[in-house]
Short mmCIF file of C-alpha atoms and ligand atoms in Angstrom, two decimals:
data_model
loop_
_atom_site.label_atom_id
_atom_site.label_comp_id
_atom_site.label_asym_id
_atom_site.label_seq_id
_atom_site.Cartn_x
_atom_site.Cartn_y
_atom_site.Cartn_z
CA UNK A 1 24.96 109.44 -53.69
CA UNK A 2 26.27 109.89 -50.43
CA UNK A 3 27.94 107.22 -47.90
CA UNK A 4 28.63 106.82 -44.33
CA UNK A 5 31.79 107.93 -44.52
CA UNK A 6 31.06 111.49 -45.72
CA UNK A 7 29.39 112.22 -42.77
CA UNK A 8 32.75 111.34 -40.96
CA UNK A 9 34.40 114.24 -43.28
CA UNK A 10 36.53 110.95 -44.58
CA UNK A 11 37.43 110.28 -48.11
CA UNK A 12 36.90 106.93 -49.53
CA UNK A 13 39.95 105.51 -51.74
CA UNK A 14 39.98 103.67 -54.76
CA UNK A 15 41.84 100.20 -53.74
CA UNK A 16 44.09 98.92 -56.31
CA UNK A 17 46.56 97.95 -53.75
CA UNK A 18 44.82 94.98 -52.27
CA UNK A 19 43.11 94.18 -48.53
CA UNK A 20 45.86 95.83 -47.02
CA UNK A 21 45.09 96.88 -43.18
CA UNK A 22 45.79 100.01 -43.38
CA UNK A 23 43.51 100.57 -46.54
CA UNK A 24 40.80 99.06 -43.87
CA UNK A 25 40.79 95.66 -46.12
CA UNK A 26 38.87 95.07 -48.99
CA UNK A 27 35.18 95.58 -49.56
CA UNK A 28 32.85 93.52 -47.87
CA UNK A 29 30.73 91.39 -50.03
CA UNK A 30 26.46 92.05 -49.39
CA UNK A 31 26.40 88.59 -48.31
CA UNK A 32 28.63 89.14 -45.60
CA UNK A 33 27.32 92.32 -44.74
CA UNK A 34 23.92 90.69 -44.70
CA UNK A 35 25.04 88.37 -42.66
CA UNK A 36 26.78 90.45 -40.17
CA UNK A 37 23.14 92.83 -40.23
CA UNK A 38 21.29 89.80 -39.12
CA UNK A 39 23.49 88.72 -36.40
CA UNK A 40 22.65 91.79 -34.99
CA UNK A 41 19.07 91.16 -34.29
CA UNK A 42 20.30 88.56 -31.09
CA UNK A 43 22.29 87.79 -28.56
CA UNK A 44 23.97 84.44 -27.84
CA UNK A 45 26.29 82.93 -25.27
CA UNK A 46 29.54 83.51 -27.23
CA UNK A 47 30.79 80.07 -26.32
CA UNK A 48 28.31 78.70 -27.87
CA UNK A 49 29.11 80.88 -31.21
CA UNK A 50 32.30 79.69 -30.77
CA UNK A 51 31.33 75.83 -30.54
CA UNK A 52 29.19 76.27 -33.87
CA UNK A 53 31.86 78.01 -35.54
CA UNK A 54 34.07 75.47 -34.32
CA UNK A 55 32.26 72.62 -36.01
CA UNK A 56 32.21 74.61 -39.26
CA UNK A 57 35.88 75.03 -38.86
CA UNK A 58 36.94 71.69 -38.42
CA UNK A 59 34.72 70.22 -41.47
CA UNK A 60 36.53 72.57 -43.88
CA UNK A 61 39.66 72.41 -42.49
CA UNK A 62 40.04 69.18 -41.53
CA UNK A 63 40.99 69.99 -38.12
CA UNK A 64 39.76 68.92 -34.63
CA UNK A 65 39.18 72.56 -33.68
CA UNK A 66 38.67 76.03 -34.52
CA UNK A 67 37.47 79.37 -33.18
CA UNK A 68 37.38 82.71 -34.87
CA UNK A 69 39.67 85.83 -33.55
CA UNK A 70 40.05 89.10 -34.24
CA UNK A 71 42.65 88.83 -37.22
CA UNK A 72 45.30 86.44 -37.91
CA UNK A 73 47.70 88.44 -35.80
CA UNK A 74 45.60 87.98 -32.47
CA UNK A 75 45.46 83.73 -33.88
CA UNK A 76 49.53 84.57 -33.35
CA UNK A 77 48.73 85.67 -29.74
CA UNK A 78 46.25 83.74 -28.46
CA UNK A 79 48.30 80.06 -30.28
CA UNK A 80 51.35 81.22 -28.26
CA UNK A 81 49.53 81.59 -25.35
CA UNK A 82 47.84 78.29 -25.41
CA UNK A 83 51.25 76.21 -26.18
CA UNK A 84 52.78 78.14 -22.89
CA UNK A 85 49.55 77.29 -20.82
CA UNK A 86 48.17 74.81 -21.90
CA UNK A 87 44.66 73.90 -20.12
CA UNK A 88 46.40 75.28 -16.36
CA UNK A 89 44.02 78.41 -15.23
CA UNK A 90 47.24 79.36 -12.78
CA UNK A 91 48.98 80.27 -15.73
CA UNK A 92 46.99 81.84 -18.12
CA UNK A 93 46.76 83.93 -15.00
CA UNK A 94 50.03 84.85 -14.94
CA UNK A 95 50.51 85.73 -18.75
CA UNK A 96 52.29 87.59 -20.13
CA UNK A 97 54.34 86.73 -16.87
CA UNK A 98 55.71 83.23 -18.11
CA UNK A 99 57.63 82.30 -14.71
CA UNK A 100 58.05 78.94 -14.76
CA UNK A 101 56.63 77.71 -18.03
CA UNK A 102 58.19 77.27 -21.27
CA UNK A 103 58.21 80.10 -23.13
CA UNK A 104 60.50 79.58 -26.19
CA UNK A 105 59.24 79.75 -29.37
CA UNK A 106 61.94 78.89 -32.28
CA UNK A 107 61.32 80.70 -35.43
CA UNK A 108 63.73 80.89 -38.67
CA UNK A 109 65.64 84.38 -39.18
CA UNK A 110 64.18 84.42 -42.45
CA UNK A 111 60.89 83.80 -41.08
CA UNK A 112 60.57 86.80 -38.77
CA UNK A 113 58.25 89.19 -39.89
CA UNK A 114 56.45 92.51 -38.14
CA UNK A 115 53.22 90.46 -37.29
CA UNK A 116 55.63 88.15 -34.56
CA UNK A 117 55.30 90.76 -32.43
CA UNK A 118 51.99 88.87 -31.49
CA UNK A 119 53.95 86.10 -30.60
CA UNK A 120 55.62 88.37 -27.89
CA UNK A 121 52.99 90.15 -27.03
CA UNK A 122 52.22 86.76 -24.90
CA UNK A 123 54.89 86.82 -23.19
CA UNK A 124 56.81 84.29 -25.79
CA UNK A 125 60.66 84.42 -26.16
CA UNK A 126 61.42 84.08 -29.94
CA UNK A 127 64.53 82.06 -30.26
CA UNK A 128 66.02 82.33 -33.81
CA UNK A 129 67.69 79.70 -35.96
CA UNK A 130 69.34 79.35 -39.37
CA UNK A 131 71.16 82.02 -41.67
CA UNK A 132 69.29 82.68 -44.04
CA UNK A 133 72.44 83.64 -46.32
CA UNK A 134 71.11 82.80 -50.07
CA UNK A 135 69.42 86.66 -49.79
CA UNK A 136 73.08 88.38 -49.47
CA UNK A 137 74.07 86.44 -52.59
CA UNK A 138 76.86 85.18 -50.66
CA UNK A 139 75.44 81.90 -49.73
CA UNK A 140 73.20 79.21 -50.55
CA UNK A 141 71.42 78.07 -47.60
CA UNK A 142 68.29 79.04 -45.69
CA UNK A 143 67.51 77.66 -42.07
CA UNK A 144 68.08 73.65 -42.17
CA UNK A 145 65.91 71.22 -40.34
CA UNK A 146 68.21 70.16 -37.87
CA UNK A 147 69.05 73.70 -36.73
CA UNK A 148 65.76 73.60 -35.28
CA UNK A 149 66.19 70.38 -33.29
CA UNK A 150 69.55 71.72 -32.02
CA UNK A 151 67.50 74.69 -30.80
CA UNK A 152 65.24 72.83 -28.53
CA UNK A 153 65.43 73.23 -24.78
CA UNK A 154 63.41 72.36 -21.92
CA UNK A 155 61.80 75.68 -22.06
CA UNK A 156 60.60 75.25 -25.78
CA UNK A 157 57.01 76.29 -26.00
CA UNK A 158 56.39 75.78 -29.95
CA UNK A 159 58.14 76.42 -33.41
CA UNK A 160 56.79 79.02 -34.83
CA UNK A 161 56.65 78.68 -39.09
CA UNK A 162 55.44 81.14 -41.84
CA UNK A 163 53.86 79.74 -44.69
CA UNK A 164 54.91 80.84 -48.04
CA UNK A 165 55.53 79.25 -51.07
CA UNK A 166 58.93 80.12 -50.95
CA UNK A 167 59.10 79.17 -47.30
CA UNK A 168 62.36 77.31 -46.59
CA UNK A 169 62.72 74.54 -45.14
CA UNK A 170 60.01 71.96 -45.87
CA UNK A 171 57.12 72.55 -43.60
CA UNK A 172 56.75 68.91 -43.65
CA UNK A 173 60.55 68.53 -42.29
CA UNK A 174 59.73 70.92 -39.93
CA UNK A 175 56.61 69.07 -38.80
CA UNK A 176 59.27 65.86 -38.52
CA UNK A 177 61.05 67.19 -35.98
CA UNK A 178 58.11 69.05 -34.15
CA UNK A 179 56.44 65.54 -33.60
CA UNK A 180 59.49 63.71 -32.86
CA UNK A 181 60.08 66.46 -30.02
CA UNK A 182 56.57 66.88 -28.70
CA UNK A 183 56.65 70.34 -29.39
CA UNK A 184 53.26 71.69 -30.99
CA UNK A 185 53.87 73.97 -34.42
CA UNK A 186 52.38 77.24 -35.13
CA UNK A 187 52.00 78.03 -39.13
CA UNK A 188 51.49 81.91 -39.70
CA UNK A 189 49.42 81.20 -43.21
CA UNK A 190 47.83 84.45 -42.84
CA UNK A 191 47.14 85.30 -46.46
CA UNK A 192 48.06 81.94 -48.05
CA UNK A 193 44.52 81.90 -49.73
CA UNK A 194 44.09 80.68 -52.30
CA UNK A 195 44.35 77.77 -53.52
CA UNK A 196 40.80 76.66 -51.41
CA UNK A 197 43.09 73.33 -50.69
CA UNK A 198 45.35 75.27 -48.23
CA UNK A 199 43.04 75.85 -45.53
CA UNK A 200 43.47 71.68 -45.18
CA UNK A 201 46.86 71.48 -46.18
CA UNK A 202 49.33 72.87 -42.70
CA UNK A 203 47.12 70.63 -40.90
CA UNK A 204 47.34 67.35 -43.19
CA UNK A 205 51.67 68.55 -43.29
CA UNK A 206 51.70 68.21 -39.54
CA UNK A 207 50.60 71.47 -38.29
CA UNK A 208 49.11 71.56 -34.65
CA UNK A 209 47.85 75.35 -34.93
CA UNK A 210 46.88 77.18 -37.83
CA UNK A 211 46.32 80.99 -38.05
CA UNK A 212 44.07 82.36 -41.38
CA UNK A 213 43.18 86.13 -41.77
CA UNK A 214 39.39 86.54 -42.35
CA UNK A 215 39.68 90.14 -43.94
CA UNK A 216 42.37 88.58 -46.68
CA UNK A 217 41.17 86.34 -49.31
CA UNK A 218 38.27 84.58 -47.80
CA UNK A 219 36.56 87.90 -48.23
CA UNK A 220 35.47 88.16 -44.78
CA UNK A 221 34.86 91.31 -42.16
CA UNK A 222 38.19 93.68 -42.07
CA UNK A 223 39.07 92.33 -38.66
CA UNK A 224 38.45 88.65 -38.17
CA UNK A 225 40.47 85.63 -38.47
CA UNK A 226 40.75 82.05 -38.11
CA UNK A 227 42.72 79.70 -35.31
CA UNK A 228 42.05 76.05 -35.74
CA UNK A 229 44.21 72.98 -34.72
CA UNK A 230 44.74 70.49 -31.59
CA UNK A 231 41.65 70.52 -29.78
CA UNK A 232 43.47 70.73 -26.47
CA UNK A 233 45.17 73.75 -27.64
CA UNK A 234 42.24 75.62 -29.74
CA UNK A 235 40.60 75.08 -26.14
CA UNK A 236 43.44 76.83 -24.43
CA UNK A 237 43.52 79.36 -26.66
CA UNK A 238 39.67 80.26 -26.71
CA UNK A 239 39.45 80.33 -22.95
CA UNK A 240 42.09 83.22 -23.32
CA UNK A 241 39.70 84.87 -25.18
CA UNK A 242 36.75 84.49 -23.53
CA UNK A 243 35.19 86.74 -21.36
CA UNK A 244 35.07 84.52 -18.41
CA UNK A 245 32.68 86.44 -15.63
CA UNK A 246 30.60 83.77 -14.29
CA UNK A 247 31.03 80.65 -11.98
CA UNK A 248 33.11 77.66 -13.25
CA UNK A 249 29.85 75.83 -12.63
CA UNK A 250 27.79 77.89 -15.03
CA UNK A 251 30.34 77.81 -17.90
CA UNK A 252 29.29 75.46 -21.13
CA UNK A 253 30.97 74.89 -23.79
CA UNK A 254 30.81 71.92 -27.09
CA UNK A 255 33.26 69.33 -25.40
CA UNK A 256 34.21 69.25 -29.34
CA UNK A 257 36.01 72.68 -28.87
CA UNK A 258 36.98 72.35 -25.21
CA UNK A 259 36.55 69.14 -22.43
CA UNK A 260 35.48 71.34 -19.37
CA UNK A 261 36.27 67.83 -17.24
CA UNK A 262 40.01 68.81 -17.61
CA UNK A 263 39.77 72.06 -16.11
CA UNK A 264 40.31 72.26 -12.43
CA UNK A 265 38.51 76.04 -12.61
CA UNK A 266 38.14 78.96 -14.71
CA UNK A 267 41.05 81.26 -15.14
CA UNK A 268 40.11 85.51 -15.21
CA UNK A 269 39.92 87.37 -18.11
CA UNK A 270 43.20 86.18 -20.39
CA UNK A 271 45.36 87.51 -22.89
CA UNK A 272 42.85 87.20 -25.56
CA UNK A 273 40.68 89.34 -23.96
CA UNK A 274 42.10 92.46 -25.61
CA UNK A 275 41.22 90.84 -28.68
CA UNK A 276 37.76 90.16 -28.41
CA UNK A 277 36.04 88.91 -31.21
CA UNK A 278 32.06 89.98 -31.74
CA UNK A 279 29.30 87.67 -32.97
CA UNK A 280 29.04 89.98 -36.56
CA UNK A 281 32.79 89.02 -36.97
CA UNK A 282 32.04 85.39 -36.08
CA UNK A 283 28.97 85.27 -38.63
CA UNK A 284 30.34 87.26 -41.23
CA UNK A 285 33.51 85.24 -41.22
CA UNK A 286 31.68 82.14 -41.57
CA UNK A 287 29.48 83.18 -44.09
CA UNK A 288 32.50 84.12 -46.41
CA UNK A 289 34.21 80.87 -45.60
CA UNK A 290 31.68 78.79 -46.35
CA UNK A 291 30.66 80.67 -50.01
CA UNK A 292 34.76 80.80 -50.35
CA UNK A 293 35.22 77.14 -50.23
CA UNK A 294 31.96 76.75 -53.18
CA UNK A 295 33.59 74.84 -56.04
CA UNK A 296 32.76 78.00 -58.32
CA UNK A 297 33.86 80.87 -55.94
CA UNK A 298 36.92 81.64 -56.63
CA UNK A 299 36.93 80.59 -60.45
CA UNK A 300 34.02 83.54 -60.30
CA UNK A 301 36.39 85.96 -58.77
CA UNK A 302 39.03 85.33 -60.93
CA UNK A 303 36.89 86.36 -63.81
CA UNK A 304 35.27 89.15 -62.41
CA UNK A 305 39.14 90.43 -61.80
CA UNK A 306 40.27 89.58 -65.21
CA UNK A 307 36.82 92.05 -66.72
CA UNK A 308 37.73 94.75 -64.43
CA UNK A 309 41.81 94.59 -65.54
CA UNK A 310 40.48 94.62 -68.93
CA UNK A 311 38.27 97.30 -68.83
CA UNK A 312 41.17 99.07 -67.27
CA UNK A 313 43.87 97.76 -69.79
CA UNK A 314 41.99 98.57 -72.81
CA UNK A 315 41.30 102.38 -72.53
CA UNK A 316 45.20 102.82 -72.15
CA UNK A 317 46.29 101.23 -75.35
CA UNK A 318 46.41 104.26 -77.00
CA UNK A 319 49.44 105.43 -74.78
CA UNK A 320 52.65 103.94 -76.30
CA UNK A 321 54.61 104.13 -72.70
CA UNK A 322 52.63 101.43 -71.32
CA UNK A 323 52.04 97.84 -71.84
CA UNK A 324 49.42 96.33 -69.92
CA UNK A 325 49.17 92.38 -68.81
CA UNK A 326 46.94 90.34 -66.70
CA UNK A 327 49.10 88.55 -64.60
CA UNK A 328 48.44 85.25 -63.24
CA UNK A 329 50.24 85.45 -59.61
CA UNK A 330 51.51 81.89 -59.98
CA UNK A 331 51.34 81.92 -55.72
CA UNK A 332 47.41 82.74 -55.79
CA UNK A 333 45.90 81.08 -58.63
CA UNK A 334 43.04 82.15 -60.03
CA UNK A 335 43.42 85.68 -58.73
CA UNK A 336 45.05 87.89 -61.08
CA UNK A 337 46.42 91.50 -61.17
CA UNK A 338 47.18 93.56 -63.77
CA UNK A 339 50.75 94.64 -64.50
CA UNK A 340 51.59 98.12 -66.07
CA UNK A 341 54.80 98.37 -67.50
CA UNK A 342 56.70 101.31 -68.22
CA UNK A 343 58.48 102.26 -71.32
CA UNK A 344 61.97 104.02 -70.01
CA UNK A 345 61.52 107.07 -72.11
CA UNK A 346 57.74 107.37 -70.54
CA UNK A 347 57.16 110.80 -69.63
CA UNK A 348 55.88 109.33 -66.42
CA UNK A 349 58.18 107.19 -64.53
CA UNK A 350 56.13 104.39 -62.05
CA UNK A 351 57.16 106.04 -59.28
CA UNK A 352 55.64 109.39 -59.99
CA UNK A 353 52.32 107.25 -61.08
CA UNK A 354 51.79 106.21 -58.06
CA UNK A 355 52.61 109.39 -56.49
CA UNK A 356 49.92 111.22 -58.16
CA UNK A 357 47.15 108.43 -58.55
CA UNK A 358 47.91 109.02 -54.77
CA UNK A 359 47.43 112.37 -54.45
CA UNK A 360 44.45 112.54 -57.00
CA UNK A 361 40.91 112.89 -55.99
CA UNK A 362 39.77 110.43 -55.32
CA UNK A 363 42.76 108.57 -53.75
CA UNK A 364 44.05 105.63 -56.39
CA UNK A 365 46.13 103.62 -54.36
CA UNK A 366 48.11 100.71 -56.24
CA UNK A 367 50.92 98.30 -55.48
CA UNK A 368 54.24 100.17 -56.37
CA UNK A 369 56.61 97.69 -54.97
CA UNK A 370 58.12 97.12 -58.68
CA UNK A 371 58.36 100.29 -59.47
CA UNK A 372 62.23 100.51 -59.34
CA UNK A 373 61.79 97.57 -62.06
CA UNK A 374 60.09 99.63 -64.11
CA UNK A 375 56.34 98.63 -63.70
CA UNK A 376 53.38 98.78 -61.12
CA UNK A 377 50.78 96.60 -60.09
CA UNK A 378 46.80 97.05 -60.03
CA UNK A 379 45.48 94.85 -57.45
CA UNK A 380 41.88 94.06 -58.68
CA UNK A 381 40.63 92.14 -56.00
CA UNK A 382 38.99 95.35 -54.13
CA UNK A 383 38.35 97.14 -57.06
CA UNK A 384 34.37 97.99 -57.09
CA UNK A 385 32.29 98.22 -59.97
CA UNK A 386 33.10 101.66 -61.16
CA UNK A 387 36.59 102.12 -60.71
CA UNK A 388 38.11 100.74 -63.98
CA UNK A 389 36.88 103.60 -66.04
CA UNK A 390 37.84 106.01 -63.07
CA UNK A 391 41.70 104.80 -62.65
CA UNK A 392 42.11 104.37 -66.57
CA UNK A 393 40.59 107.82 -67.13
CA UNK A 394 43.18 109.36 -64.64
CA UNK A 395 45.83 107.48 -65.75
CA UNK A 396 44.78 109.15 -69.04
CA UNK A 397 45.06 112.41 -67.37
CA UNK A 398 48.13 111.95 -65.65
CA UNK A 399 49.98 111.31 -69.21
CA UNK A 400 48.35 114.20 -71.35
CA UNK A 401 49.26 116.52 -68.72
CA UNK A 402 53.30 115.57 -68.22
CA UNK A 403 53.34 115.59 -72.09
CA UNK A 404 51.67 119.12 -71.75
CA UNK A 405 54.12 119.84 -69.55
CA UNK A 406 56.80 118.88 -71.28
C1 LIG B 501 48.28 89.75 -42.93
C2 LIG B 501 49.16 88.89 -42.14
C3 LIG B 501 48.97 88.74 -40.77
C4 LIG B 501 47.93 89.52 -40.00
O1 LIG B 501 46.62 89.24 -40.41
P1 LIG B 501 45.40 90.04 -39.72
O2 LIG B 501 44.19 89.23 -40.05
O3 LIG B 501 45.39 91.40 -40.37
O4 LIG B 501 45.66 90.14 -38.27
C5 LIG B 501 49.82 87.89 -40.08
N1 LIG B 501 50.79 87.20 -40.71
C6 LIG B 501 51.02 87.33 -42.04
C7 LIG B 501 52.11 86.53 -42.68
C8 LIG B 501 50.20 88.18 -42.81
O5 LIG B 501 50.42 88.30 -44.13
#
């Protein structure tokens, strides 16, 4: 049967790596794509999409605010925007020109990562703390609380933190010192989904901005994302966004995502607009949110994942070299993987695995990261229907012809 993307001369992969970006996510679900197809058929004021999803933001997440972006990354943007502006049109203005504001945002060495780059793409200064010295071997220590505090200045914007479970320090010591200091805290918790219970627990730790990615876990479109918090700042942060061609006196907007009375005008076009969000992101996100946050969703996923490793698993017991295990990834319960392990006298060595599950037709793509160790990964979260049989089968392949070889 053919698919859209033959008629784009482009090969579809076989995704055993995981909603990876550059593997254009994961599938999307019919629901979502459903969803998406129907929002379609209208037009709205996008404020007003934004108020709605706004509502449906806050009641999951506990939050007083929330707006949908283009990914996680532009959350990153448009959150370091609105701690630098705040609700002043002048400034947003001015961005990523941050004369006169504060424009310091303190982030842990061993918290910088490629997607902070959003942070600066506002105009933010990242100001780094700690040593994070227990990776070297040499040392024990990762940033301390009070390294932070000694960091702040009159120009601190916000303290940038990345959520991981082995994210040192504390958030909530971290959230300590960003209250005591009045300085709002960004948590980067792009792809910490699941557990269901963390899109309510950065805000319940102390949070003031929260940044999700829709095309991760929740299962949403490739590029969408969540940015909920402060209602003063989700406001600051959606006006950035906005496109904002009309007269302050026409603009509307739910007072429960932004109080218009505290604006003394509309800024231009901000930031945010180069991130502009469309109404089938907004509906499809929402649509995956809402079925992700069901009591029996992710349960249900896990089990569909655990069939498909099996069915991939079971075909390659007959090759001695490998040894096959669902893994439970004790940092995303419920969604496992499946671990191949490699003998060392395997005729095929990880590395070359994923080399030519690579290079096959069609593309296998897989999570080699271990492979050094020994083993590989099958993500089987984008994994669809058919594939089991297919990646076992050319695993299969891939072994009777190095023995051939041999
Ligand atoms: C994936 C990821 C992002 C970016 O998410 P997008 O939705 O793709 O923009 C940002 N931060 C972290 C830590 C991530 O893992």
């Amino acid at each position: 049967m053919g698919n859209v993307y033959q008629a784009l001369n482009v090969p579809t992969i076989v995704n055993a790596r995981g909603a990876a970006t550059r593997l254009s996510g994961a599938p999307t679900a019919l629901f979502v794509r459903e969803a998406m197809f129907a929002a379609g058929d209208h037009c709205v004021d996008m404020a007003a999409l934004q108020s709605g999803a706004s509502k449906i933001i806050a009641d999951i997440t506990g939050a007083e605010a929330g707006i949908v972006t283009s990914g996680a990354a532009a959350g990153l943007l448009l959150a370091s925007a609105a701690c630098m502006t705040g609700l002043d049109p002048g400034k947003m203005n001015l961005l990523p020109d941050t004369s006169g504001m504060k424009n310091e945002v303190i982030v842990a060495r061993s918290h910088r990562n490629g997607y902070d780059h959003a942070i600066r793409t506002s105009g933010a200064k990242l100001i780094e703390v700690g040593l994070a010295d227990r990776f070297a071997g040499t040392g024990v220590r990762d940033t301390e609380p009070w390294e932070y505090a000694a960091a702040v200045t009159p120009k601190t914007a916000a303290i940038l933190y990345v959520a991981h479970p082995n994210a040192m320090p504390a958030l909530s010591e971290v959230a300590a010192i960003a209250k005591a200091q009045a300085i709002p805290l960004i948590v980067d918790a792009a792809a910490q989904l699941p557990p269901v219970s963390n899109l309510k627990r950065f805000i319940a730790e102390g949070a003031d901005l929260v940044v999700n990615s829709g095309g991760k876990m929740i299962g949403g479109p490739q590029a969408s994302g969540l940015l909920f918090g402060r209602r003063d700042l989700v406001g600051a942060a959606v006006l950035q966004m906005l496109d904002l061609d009309i007269p302050f006196c026409d603009f509307e907007i739910s007072p429960a995502l932004l109080d218009k009375s505290r604006l003394v005008g509309l800024p231009h076009h901000g930031i945010g607009r180069v991130c502009k969000v469309g109404k089938e992101q907004v509906v499809g996100l929402l649509t995956a949110l809402t079925r992700f946050v069901e009591a029996e969703e992710v349960p249900r996923r896990a089990a569909r994942c655990r069939a498909l490793g099996m069915r991939i698993a079971n075909p390659l017991r007959s090759l001695n070299a490998l040894n096959c295990s669902i893994e439970e990834d004790g940092f995303k319960p419920g969604l496992p993987s499946l671990r191949v392990e490699f003998a060392p006298d395997s005729p095929v060595s990880p590395d070359e695995m994923v080399k030519l599950l690579r290079s096959g037709k069609p593309r296998i793509e897989c999570d080699g990261g271990d492979a050094g160790h020994g083993r590989i990964k099958l993500n089987l979260i984008c994994l669809r229907e058919e594939d089991p049989e297919l990646i076992a089968g050319r695993i299969h392949d891939i072994f009777k012809s190095a023995i051939t070889q041999a």
